[in-house]
CSV table of C-alpha atoms in Angstrom, one decimal:
chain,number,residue,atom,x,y,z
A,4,UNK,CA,-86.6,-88.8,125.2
A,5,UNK,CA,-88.6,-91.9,124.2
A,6,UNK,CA,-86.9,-92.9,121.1
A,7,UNK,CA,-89.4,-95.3,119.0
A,8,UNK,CA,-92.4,-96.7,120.7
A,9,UNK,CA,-93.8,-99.9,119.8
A,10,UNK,CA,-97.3,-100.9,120.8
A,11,UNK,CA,-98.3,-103.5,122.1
A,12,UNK,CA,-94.9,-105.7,123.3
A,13,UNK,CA,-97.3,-109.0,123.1
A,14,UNK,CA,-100.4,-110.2,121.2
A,15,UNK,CA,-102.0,-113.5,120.6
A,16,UNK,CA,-104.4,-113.3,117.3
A,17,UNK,CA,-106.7,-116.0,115.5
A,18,UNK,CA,-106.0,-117.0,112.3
A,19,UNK,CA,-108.8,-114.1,110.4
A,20,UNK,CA,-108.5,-111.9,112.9
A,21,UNK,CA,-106.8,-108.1,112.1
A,22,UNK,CA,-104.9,-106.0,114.3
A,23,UNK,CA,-102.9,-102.4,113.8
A,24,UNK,CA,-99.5,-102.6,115.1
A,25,UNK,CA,-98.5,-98.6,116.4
A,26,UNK,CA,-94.8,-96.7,115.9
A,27,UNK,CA,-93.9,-93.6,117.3
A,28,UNK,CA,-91.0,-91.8,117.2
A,29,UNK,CA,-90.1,-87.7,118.9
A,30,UNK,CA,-86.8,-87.6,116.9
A,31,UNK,CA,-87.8,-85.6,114.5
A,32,UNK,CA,-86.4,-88.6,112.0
A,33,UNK,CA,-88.1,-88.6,108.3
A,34,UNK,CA,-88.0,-91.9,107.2
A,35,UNK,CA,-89.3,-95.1,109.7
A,36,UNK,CA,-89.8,-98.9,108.5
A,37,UNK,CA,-91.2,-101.5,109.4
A,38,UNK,CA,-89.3,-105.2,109.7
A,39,UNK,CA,-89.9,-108.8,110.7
A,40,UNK,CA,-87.5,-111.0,112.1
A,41,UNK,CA,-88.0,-114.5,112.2
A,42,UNK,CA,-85.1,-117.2,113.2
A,43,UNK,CA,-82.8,-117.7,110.7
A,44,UNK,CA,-83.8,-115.2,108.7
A,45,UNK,CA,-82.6,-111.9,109.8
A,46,UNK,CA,-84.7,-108.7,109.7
A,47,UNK,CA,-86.6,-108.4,106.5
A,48,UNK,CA,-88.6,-105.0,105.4
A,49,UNK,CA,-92.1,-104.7,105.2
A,50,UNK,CA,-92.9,-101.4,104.1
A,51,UNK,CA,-90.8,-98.4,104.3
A,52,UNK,CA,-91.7,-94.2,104.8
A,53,UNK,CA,-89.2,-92.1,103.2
A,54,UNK,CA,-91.0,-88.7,104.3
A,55,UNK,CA,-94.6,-87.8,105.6
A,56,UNK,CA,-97.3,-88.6,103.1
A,57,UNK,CA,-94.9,-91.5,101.2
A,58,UNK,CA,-95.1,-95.0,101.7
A,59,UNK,CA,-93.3,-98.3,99.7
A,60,UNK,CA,-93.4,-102.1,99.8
A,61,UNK,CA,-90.0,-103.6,101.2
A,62,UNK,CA,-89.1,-107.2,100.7
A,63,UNK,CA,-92.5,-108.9,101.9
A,64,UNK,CA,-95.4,-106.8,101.9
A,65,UNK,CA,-98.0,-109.1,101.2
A,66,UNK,CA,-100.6,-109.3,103.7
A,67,UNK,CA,-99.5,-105.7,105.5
A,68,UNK,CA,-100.9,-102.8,104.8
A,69,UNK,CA,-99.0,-99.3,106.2
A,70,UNK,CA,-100.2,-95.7,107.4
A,71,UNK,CA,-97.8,-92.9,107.8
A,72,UNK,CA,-100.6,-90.8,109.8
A,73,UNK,CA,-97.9,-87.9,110.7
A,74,UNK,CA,-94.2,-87.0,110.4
A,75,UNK,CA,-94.1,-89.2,114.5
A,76,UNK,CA,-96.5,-92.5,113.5
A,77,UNK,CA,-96.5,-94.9,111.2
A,78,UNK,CA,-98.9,-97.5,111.7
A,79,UNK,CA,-98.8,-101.3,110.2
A,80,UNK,CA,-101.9,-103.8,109.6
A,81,UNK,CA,-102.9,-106.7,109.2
A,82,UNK,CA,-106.3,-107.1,108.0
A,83,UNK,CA,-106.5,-111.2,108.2
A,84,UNK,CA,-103.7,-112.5,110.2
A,85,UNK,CA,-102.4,-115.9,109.2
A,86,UNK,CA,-99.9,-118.3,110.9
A,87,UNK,CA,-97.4,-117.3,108.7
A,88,UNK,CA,-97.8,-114.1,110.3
A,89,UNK,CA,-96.3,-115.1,113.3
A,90,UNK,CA,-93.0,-113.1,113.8
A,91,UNK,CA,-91.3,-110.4,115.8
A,92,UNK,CA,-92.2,-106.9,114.5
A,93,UNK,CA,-90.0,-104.3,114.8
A,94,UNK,CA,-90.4,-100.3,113.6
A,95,UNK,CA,-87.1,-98.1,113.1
A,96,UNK,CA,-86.7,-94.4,112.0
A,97,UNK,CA,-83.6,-93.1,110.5
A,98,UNK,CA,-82.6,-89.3,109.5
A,99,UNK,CA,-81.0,-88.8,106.6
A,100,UNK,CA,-77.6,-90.5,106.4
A,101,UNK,CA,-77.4,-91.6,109.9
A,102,UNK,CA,-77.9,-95.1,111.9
A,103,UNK,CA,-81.0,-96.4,112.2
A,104,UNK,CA,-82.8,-96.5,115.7
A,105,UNK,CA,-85.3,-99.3,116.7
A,106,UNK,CA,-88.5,-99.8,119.1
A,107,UNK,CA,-88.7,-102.4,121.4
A,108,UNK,CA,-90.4,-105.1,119.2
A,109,UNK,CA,-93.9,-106.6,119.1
A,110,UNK,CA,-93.9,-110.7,119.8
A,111,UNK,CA,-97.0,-111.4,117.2
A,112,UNK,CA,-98.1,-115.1,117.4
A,113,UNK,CA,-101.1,-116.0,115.0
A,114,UNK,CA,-103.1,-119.2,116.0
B,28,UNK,CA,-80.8,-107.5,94.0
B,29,UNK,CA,-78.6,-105.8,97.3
B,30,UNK,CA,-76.9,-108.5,99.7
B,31,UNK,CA,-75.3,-108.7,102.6
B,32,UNK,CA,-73.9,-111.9,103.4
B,33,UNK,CA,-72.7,-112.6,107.3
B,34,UNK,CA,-71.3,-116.5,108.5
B,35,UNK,CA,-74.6,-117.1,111.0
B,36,UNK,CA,-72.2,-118.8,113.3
B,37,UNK,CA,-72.3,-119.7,116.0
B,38,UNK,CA,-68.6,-118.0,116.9
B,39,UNK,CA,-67.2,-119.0,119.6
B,40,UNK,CA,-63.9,-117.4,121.8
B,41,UNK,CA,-62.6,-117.4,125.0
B,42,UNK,CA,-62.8,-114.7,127.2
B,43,UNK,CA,-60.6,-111.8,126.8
B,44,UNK,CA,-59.7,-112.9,123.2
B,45,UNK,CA,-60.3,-110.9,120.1
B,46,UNK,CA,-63.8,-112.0,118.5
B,47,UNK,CA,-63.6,-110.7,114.3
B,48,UNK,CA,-66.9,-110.2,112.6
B,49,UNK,CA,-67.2,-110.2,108.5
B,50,UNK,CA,-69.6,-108.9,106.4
B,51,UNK,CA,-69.6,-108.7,102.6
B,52,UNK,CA,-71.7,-106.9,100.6
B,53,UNK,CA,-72.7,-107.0,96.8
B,54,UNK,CA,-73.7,-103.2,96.2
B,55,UNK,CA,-70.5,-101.1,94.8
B,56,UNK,CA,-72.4,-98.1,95.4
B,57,UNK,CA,-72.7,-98.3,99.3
B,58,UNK,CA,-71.9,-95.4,101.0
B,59,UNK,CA,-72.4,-96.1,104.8
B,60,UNK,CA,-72.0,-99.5,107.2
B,61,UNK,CA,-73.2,-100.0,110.5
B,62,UNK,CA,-73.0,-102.9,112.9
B,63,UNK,CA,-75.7,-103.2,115.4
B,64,UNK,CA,-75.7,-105.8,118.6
B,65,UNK,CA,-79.1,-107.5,119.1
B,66,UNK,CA,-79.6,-109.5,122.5
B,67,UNK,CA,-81.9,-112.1,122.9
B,68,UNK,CA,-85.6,-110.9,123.0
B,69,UNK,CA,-84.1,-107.7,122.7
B,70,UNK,CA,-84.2,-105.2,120.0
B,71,UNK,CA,-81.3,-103.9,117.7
B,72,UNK,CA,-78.8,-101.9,119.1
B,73,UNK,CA,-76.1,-99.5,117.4
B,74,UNK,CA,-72.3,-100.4,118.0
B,75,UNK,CA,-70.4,-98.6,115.2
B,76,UNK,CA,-70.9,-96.7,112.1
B,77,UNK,CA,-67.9,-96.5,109.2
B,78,UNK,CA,-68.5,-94.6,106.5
B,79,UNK,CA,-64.9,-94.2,104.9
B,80,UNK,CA,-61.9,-97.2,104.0
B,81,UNK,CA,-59.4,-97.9,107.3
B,82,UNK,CA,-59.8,-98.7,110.6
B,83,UNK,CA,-62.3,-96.8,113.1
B,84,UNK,CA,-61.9,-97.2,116.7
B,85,UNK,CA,-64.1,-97.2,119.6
B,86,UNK,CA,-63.3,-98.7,122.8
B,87,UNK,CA,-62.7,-102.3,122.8
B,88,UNK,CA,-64.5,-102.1,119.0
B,89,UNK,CA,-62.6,-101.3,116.1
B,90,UNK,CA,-64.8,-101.4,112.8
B,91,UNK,CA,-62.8,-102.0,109.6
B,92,UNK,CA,-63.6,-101.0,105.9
B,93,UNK,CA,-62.7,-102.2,102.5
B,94,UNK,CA,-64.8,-100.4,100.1
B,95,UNK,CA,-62.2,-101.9,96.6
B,96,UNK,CA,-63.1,-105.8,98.7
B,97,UNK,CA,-66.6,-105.0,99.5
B,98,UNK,CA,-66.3,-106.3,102.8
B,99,UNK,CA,-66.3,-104.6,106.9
B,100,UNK,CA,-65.7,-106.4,110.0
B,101,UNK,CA,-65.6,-105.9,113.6
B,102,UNK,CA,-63.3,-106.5,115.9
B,103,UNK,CA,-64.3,-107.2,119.5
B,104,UNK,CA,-61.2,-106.9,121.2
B,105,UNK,CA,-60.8,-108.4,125.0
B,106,UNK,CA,-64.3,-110.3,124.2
B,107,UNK,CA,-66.0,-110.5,127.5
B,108,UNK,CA,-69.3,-112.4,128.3
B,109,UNK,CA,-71.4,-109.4,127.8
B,110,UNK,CA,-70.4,-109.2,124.4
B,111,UNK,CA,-72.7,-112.7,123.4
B,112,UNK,CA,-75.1,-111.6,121.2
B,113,UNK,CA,-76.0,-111.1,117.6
B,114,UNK,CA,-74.5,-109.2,115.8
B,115,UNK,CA,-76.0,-107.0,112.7
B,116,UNK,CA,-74.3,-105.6,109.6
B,117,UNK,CA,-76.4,-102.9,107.6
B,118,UNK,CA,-75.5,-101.4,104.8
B,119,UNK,CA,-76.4,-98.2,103.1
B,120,UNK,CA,-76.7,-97.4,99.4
B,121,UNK,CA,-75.9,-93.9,98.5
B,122,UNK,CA,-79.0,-91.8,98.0
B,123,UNK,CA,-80.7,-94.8,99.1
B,124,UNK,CA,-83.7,-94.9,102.6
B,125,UNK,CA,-83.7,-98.5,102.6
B,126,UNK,CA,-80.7,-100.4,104.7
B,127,UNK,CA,-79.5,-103.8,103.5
B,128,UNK,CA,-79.2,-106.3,106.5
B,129,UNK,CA,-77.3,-109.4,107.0
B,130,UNK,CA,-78.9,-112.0,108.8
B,131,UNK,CA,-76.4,-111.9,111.4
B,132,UNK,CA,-73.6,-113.3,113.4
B,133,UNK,CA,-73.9,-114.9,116.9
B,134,UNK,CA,-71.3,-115.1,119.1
B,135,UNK,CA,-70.5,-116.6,122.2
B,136,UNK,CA,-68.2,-115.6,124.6
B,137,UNK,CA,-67.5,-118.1,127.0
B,138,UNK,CA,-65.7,-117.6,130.8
């Protein structure tokens, strides 16, 4: 049992450049987010899935763009990275009620 | 706007002494409050999950909710140097797929 798969751990971008930042999850779970956690700041949601086919902005959305391909993926992009950009990048999924269970985090730093 | 409001510490204890954790939160309507332990580099991780006022014990980790105060704490009780970390409060509206996070508590355990 994997849990949520993050891919890639690493990756180095230029400022411009775009990249698609991959989630997985084989619990079944309906809902998965995406978050950013900078220092200081605490984990901060990007976009959120409630169910297949749905997708919502979260606190700071500009710049990302989200696909939830199937009930298991749910993809984020970024079409023009910028410094600012430079975070650590989780995904979660959640069912129903319950806790909420994380990848293992993508280190993103935008030059 | 929902908050979650956590001292960023650093808290600091002495082995084998009893390391307490706050969290308040502004949403009356919460209905479910989880406190997750991040290490370094490392991604979230569940400790506890309260969902109803008292105490709820688990191990050395006793979570503790006041629903009419709108605040829940952890206690960490013989605090050993594993236990350094960061420590997450989320909190769940009812009805609601998006969890409220504080930005965190870090403590330090030292020998």
């Amino acid at each position: 049992n994997a849990g949520v798969t993050q891919t890639p751990k690493f990756q180095v971008l230029k400022t411009g450049q775009s990249m698609t930042l991959q989630c997985a999850q084989d619990m079944n779970h309906n809902s998965m987010y995406w978050y950013r956690q900078d220092p200081g700041m605490g984990l901060r949601l990007i976009y959120y899935s409630a169910s297949e086919g749905t997708t919502d902005k979260g606190e700071v959305p500009n710049g990302y763009n989200v696909s939830r391909l199937n009930k298991r993926e749910f993809s984020l992009r970024l079409e023009s990275a910028a410094p600012s950009q430079t975070s650590v990048y989780f995904c979660a999924s959640r069912l129903g009620n319950t806790e909420a269970f994380f990848g293992q985090g993508t280190r993103l730093t935008v030059v | 706007q929902k908050e979650v409001e956590q001292n960023s510490g650093p808290l600091s204890v002495p082995e084998g002494a009893i390391a307490s954790l706050n969290c308040t939160y502004s949403d009356r309507g919460s209905q479910s409050f989880f406190w997750y332990r991040q290490y370094s580099g490392k991604s979230p991780e569940l400790i506890m999950f309260i969902y109803s006022n008292g105490d709820k014990e688990d191990g050395r980790f006793t979570a503790q909710l006041n629903k009419a105060s709108q605040y829940v704490s952890l206690l960490i009780r013989d605090s050993q140097p594993s236990d350094s970390a960061t420590y997450l409060c989320a909190v769940y509206g009812g009805g609601s797929y998006i969890p409220t996070f504080g930005r965190g508590t870090s403590l330090i355990v030292h020998p």
